[in-house]
Tab-separated table of C-alpha atoms in Angstrom:
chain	number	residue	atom	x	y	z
A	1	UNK	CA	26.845	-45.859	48.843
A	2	UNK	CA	23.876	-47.198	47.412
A	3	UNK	CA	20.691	-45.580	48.324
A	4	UNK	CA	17.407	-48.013	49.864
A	5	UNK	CA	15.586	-47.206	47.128
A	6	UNK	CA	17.791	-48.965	44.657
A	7	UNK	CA	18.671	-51.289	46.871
A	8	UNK	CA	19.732	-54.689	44.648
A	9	UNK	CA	18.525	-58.349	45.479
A	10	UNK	CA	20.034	-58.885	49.195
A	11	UNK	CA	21.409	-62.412	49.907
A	12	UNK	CA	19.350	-61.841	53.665
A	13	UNK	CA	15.919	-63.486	55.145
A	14	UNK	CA	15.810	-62.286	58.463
A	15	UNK	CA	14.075	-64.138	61.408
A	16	UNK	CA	12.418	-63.388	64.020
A	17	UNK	CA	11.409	-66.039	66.906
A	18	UNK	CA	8.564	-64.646	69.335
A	19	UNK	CA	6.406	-66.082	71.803
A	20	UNK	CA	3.497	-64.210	73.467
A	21	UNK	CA	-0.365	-63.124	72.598
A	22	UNK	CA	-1.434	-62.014	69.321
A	23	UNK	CA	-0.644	-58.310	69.869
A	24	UNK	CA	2.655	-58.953	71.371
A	25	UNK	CA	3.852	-61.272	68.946
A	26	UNK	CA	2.463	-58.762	66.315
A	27	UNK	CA	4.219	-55.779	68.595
A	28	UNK	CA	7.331	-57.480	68.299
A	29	UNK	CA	7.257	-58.504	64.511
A	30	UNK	CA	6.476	-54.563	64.184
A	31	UNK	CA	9.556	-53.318	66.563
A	32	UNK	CA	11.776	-55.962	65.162
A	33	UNK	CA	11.427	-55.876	61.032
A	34	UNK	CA	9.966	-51.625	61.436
A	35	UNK	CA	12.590	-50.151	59.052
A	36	UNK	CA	11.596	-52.983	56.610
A	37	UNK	CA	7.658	-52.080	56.658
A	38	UNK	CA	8.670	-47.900	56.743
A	39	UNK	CA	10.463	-48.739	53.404
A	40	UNK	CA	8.172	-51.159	51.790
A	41	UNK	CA	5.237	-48.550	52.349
A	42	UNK	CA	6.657	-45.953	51.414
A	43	UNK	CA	7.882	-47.913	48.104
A	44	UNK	CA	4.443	-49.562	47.236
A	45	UNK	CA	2.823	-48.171	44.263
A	46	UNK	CA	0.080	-49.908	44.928
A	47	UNK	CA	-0.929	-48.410	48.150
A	48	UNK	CA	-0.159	-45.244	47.700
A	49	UNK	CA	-1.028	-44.655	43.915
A	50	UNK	CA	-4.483	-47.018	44.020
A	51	UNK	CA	-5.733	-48.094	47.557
A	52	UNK	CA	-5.090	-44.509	49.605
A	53	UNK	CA	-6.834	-43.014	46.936
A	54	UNK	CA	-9.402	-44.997	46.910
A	55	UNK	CA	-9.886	-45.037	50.618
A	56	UNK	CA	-10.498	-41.729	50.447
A	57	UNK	CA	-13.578	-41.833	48.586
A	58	UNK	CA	-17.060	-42.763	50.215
A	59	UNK	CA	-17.450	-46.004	48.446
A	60	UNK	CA	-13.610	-47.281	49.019
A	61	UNK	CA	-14.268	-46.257	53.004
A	62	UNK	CA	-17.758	-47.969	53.071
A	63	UNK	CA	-15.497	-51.132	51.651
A	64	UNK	CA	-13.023	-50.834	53.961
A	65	UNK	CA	-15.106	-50.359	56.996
A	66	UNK	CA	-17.489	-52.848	56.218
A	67	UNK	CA	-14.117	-55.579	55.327
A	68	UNK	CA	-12.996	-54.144	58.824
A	69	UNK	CA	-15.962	-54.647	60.854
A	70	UNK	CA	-16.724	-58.424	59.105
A	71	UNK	CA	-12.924	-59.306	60.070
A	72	UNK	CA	-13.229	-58.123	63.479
A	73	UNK	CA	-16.404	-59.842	64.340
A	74	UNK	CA	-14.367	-63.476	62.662
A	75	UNK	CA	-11.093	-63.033	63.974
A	76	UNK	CA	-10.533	-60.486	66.320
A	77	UNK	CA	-7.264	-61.680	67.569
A	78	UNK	CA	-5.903	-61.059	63.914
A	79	UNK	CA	-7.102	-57.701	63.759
A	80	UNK	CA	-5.381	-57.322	67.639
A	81	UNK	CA	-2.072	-59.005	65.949
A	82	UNK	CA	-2.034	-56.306	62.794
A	83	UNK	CA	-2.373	-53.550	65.370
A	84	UNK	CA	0.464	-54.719	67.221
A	85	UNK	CA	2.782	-54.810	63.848
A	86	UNK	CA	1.431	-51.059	63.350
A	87	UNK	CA	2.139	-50.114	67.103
A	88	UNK	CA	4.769	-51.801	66.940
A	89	UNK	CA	6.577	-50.438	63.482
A	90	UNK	CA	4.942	-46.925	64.328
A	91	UNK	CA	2.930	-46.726	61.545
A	92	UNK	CA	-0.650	-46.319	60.668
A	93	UNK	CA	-3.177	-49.432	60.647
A	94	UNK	CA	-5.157	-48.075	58.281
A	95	UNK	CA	-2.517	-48.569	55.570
A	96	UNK	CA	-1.922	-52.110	56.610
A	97	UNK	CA	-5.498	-52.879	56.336
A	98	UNK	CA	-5.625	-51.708	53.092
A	99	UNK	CA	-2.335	-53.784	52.144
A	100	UNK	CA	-4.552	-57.181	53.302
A	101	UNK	CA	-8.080	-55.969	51.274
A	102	UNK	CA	-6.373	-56.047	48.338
A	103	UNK	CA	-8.120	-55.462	45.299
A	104	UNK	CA	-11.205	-55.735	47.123
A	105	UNK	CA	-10.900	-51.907	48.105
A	106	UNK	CA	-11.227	-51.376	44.123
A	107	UNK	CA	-14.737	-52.819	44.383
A	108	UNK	CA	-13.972	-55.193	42.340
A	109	UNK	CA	-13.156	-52.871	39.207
A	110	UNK	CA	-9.883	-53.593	38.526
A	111	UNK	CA	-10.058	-57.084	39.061
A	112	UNK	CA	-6.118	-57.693	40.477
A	113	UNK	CA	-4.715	-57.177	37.257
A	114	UNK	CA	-1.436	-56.929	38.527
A	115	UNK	CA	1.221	-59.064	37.127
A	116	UNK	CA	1.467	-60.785	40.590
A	117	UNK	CA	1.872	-64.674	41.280
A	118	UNK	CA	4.098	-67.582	42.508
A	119	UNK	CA	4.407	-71.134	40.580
A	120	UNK	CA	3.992	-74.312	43.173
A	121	UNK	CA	4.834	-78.017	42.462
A	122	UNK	CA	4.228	-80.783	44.866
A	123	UNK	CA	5.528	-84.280	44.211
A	124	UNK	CA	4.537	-87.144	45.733
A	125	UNK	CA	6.901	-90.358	45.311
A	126	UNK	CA	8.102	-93.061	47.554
A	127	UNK	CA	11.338	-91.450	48.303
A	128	UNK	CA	10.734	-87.789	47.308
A	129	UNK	CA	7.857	-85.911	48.820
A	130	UNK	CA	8.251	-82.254	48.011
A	131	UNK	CA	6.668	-78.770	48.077
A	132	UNK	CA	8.721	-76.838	45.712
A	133	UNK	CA	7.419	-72.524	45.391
A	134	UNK	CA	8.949	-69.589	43.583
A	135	UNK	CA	7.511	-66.476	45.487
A	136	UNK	CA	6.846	-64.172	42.964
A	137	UNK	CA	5.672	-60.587	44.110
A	138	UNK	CA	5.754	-56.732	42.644
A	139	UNK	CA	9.280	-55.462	42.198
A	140	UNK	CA	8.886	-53.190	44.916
A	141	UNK	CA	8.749	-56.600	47.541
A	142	UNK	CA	11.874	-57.405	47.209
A	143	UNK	CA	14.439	-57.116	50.280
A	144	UNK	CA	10.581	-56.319	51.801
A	145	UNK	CA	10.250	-59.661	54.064
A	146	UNK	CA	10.817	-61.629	56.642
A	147	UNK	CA	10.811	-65.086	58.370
A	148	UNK	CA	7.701	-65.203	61.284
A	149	UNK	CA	8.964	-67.821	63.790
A	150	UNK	CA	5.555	-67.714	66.508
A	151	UNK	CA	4.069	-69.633	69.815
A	152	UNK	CA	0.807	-67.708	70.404
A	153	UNK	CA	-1.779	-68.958	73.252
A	154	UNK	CA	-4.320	-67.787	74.456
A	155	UNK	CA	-5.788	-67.363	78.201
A	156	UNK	CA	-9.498	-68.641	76.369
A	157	UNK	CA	-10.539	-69.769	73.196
A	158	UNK	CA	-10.344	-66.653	70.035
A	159	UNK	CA	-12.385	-65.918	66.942
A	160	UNK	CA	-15.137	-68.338	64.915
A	161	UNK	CA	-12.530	-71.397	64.982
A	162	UNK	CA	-12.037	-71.477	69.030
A	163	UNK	CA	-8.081	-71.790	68.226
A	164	UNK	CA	-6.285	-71.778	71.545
A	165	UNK	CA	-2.491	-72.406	70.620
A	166	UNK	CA	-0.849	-71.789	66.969
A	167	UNK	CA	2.721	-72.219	66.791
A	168	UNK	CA	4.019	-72.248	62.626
A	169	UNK	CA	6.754	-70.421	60.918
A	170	UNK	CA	6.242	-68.364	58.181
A	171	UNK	CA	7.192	-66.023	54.933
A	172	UNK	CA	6.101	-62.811	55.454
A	173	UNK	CA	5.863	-59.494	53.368
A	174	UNK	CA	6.716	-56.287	55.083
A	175	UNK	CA	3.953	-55.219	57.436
A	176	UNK	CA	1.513	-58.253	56.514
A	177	UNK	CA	-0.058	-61.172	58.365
A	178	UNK	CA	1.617	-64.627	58.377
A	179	UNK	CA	0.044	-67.269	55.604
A	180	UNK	CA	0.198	-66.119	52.672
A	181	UNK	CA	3.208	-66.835	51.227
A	182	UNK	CA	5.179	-70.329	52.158
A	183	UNK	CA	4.327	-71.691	55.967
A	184	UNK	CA	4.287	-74.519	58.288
A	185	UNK	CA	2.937	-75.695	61.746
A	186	UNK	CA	3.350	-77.308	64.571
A	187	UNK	CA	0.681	-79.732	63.534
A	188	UNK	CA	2.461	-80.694	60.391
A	189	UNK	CA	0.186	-78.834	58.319
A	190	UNK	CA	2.541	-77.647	55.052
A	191	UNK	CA	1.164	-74.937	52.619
A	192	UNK	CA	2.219	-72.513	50.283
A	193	UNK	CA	-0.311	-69.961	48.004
A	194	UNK	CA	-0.861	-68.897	44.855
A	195	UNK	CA	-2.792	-65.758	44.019
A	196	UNK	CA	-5.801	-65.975	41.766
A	197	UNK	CA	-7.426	-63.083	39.896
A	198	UNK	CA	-11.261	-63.150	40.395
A	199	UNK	CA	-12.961	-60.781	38.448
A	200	UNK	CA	-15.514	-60.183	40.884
A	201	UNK	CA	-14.564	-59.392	44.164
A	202	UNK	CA	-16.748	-58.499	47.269
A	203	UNK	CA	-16.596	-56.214	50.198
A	204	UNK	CA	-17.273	-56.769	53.403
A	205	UNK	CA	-16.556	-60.440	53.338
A	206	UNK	CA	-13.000	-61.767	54.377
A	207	UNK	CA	-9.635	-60.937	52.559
A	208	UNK	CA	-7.818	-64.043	51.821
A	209	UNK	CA	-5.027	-62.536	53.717
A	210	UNK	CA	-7.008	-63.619	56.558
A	211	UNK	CA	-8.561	-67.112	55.298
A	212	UNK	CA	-5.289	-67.967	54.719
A	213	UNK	CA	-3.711	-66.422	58.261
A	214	UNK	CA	-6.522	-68.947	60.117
A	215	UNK	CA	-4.979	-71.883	58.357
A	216	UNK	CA	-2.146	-71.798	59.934
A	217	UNK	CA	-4.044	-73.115	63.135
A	218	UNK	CA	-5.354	-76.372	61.105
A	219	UNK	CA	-4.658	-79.491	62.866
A	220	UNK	CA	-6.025	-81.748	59.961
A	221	UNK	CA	-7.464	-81.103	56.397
A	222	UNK	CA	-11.446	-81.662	57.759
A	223	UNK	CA	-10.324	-78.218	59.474
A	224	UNK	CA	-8.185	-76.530	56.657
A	225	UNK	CA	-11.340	-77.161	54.242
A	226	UNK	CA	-13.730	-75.464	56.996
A	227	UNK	CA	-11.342	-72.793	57.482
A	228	UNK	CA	-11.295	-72.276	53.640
A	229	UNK	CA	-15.013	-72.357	53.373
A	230	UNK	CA	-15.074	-69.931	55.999
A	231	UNK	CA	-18.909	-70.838	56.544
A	232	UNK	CA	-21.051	-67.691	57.610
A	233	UNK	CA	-19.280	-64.920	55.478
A	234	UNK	CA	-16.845	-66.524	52.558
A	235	UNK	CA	-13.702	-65.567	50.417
A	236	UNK	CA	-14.334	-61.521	49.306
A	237	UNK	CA	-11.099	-62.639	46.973
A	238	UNK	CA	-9.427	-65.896	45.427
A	239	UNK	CA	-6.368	-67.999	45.707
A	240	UNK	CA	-5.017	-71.157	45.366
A	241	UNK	CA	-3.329	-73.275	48.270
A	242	UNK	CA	-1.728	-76.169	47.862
A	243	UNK	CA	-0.504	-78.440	50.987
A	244	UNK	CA	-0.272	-81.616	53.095
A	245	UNK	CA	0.161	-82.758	56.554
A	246	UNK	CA	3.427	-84.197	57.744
A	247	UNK	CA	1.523	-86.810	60.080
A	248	UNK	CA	-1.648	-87.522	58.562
A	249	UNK	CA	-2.413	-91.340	58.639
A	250	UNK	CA	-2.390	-94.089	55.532
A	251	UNK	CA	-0.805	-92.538	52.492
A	252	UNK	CA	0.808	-89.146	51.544
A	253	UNK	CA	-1.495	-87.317	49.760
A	254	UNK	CA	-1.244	-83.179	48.505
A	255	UNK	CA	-4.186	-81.031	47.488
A	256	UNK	CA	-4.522	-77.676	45.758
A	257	UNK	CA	-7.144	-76.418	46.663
A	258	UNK	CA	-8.898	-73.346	44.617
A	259	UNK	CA	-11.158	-71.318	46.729
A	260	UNK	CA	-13.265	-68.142	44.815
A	261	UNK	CA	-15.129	-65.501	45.988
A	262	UNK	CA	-18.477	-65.747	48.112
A	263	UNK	CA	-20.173	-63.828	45.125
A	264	UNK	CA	-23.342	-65.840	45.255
A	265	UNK	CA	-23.367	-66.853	49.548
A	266	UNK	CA	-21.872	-67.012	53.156
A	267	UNK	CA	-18.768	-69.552	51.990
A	268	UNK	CA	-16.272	-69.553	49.362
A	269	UNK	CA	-16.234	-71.673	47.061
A	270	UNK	CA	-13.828	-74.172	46.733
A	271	UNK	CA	-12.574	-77.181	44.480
A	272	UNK	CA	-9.606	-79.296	45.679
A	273	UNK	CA	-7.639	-82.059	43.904
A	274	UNK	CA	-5.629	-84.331	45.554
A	275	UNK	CA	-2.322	-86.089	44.430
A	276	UNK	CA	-1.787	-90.023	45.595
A	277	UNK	CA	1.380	-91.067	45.885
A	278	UNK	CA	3.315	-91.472	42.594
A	279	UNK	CA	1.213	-88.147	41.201
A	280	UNK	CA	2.311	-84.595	41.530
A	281	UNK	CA	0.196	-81.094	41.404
A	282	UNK	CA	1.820	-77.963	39.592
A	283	UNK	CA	-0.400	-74.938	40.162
A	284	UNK	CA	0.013	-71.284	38.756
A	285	UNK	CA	-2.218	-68.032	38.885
A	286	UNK	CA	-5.061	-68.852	37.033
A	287	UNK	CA	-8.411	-71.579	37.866
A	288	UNK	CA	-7.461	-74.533	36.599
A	289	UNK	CA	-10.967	-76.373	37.331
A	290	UNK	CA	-13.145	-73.565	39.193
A	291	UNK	CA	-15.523	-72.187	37.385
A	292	UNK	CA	-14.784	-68.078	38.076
A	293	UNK	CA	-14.663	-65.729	35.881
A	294	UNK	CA	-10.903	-64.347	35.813
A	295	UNK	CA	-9.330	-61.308	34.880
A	296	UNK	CA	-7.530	-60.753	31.630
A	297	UNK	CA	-4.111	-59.174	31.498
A	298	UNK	CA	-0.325	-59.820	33.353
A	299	UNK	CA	-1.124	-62.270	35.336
A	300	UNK	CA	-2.762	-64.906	32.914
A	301	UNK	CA	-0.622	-64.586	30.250
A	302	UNK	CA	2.538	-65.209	32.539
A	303	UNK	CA	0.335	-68.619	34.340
A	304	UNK	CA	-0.312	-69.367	30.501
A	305	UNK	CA	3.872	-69.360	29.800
A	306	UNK	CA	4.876	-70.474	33.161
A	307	UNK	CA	2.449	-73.504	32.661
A	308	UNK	CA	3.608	-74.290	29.048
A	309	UNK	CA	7.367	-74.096	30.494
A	310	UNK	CA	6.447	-76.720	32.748
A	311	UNK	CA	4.996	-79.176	29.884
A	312	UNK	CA	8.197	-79.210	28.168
A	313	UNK	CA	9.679	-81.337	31.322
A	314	UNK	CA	9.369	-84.896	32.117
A	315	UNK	CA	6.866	-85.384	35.063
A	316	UNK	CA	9.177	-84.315	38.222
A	317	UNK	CA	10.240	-87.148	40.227
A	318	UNK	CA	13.195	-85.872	42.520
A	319	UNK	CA	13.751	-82.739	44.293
A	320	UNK	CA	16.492	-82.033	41.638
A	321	UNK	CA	13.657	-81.834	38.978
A	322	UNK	CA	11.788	-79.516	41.174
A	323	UNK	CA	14.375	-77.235	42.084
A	324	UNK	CA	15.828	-77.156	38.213
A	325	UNK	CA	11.570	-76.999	36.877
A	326	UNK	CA	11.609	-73.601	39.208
A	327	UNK	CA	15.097	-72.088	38.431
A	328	UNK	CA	13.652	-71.960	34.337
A	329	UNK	CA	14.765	-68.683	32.129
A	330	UNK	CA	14.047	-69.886	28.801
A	331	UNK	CA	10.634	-68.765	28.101
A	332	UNK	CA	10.839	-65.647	25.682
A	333	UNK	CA	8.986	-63.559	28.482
A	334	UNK	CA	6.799	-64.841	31.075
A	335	UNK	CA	10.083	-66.640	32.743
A	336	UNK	CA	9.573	-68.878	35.900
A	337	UNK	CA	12.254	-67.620	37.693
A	338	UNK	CA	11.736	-63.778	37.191
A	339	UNK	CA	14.794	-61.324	37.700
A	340	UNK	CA	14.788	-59.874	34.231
A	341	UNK	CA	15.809	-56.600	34.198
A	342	UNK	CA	15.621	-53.525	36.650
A	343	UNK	CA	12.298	-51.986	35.602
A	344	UNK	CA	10.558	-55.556	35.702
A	345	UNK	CA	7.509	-55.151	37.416
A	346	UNK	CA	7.249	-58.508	38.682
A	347	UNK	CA	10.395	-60.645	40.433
A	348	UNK	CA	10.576	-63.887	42.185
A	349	UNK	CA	11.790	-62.560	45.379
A	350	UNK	CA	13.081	-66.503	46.859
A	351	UNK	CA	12.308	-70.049	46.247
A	352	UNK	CA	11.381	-72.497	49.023
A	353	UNK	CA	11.744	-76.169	48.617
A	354	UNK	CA	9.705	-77.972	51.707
A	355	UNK	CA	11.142	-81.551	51.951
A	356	UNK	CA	8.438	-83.467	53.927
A	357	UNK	CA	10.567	-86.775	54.265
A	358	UNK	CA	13.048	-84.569	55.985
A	359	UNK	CA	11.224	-82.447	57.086
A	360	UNK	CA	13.064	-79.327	55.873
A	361	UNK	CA	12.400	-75.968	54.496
A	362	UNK	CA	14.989	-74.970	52.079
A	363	UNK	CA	15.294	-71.146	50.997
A	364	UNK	CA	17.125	-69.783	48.057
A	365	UNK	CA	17.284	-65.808	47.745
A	366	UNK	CA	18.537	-66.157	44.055
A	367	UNK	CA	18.063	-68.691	41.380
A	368	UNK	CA	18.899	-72.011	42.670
A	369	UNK	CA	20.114	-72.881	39.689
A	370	UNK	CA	23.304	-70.814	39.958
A	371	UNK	CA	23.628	-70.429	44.018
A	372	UNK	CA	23.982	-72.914	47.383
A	373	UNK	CA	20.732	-72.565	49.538
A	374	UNK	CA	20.777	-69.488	51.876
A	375	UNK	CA	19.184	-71.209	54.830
A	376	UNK	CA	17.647	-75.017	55.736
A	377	UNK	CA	15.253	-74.216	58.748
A	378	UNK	CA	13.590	-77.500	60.736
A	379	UNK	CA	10.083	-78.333	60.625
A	380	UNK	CA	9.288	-78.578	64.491
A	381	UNK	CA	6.355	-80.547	64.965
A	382	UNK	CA	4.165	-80.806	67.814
A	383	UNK	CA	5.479	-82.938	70.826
């Protein structure tokens, strides 16, 4: 028998469908997926080797509370939806928490140098509109998530945004928030994220595991860029998102957006490009056009190989390109699909291909070069 711990890649995705409030949708992702979260906390190096350390010092607690008490005052029903995963799972919020600060519980010191990241390209032709993502975590995520499937209302309108009803589906990492990984909802809003490595991070403002958790209530991209901006506090972290909306009027059009750290305000800062149709956006883990100061190490010297990978292909055109662009081994290290080797630190844990003419999501749980798709899920748009 082979133990959890050594589990090997799992040809599984569970998914859960829920309906109900924030906590009770986050009490029943908790009940439902808690073996998954006991395992994946009690496997993450990270937490337990960096951020429960550091939360027990005075200056990694006055981060933490002071993240805590910012997020609370923005978006109390997300805090209310994370305590429902912990009630829920039976574990302890604090450690959650601490999985959604991030880096940011480092002060800033270590800068995420962790050899973390996904690669994203989006291609925008006539008869092949596509949002093609490898996500790409620490070894220790994989077999550690889930498929989100939610309808959340509420009785009156919650946190700085007034958001009433969400419905989306999304990727989810054992015992974390939906949106940061690859989502969709019900207003045809399409996104998936790439982690950026700020070298300056800030306490106290919000975690972009909860910028990116708000977008999932955009209607339209006038709200996705407010919700990015996050006027009043700002990013304390970075990332890249890149998306489009399934019924937005005149032509397709795709945006990556980078957004930085509030180092210097109350917002974020943010630079978007936008694709027209016949163009196409490929985005790794590093800035591309905003002007933050990044760390060195891992991650940028896998977006470096990833991205010089990608130049050896003809611009993509079909989803055929995409999916055989994301399935690439041949790089000496830094491969784009990464499942080299037990004691890799870094795997791509699935690969989503988002078909917006179809409006499918595609999932692979191994290289899609060399397996049939392990699940096409609908996108279910508002009536």
């Amino acid at each position: 028998m082979v133990a959890p711990a050594d589990l090997e890649r799992r040809d599984a995705i569970p998914v859960l469908y829920t309906r109900g409030t924030h906590y009770s949708v986050g009490f029943d992702v908790g009940r439902t997926f808690a073996s998954i979260i006991h395992s994946f906390l009690e496997k993450s190096v990270t937490l337990n080797e960096t951020y429960l350390p550091l939360f027990n010092t005075e200056n990694g607690r006055k981060i933490y509370v002071d993240t805590y008490e910012s997020v609370n005052k923005s978006f109390p029903q997300y805090i209310r939806e994370l305590q429902g995963i912990a009630d829920g799972a039976k574990v302890e919020f604090h450690k959650l928490f601490l999985l959604h600060i991030d880096d940011v519980i480092t002060g800033g010191q270590d800068g995420n140098n962790q050899p973390i990241g996904c690669s994203t390209i989006c291609v925008n032709e006539p008869d092949c509109v596509v949002l093609g993502h490898t996500e790409d975590a620490l070894s220790e995520v994989l077999n550690h998530f889930y498929f989100v499937s939610a309808h959340i209302i509420s009785e009156s309108p919650e946190g700085k945004h007034k958001v009433v009803e969400e419905r989306f589906t999304s990727l989810c990492y054992a015992g974390h928030l939906p949106g940061y990984t690859m989502n969709a909802n019900h207003h045809g809003l399409v996104f998936s994220i790439n982690t950026l490595s700020a070298k300056t991070l800030v306490g106290g403002k919000t975690p972009r595991h909860f910028i990116t958790r708000a977008l999932l209530a955009a209607e339209n991209f006038v709200q996705a860029q407010e919700i990015l901006r996050d006027h009043g506090v700002g990013a304390a972290d970075g990332c890249s998102i890149n998306m489009t909306f399934l019924r937005q009027e005149g032509d397709r059009l795709f945006h990556n957006a980078e957004m930085g750290p509030a180092t210097n305000g109350d917002e974020s800062q943010l630079n978007i490009l936008t694709a027209s149709p016949g163009e196409h956006i490929i985005h790794v883990n590093s800035y591309q056009r905003l002007p933050v100061p990044e760390v060195s190490g891992l991650i940028i010297e896998s977006s470096i190989e990833r991205m010089k990978t990608f130049a050896k292909y003809a611009p993509p055109k079909t989803v055929a390109d995409v999916v055989r662009m994301l399935s690439d081994v041949t790089a000496s290290e830094h491969k784009v699909f990464r499942d080299h080797g037990k004691n890799q630190k870094v795997k791509t844990i699935c690969v989503g291909i988002i078909d917006c003419i179809k409006r499918t999501w595609t999932l692979y749980a191994e290289n899609p070069a060399y397996v049939p798709p392990l699940v096409v899920l609908p996108l279910v748009l508002k009536d």
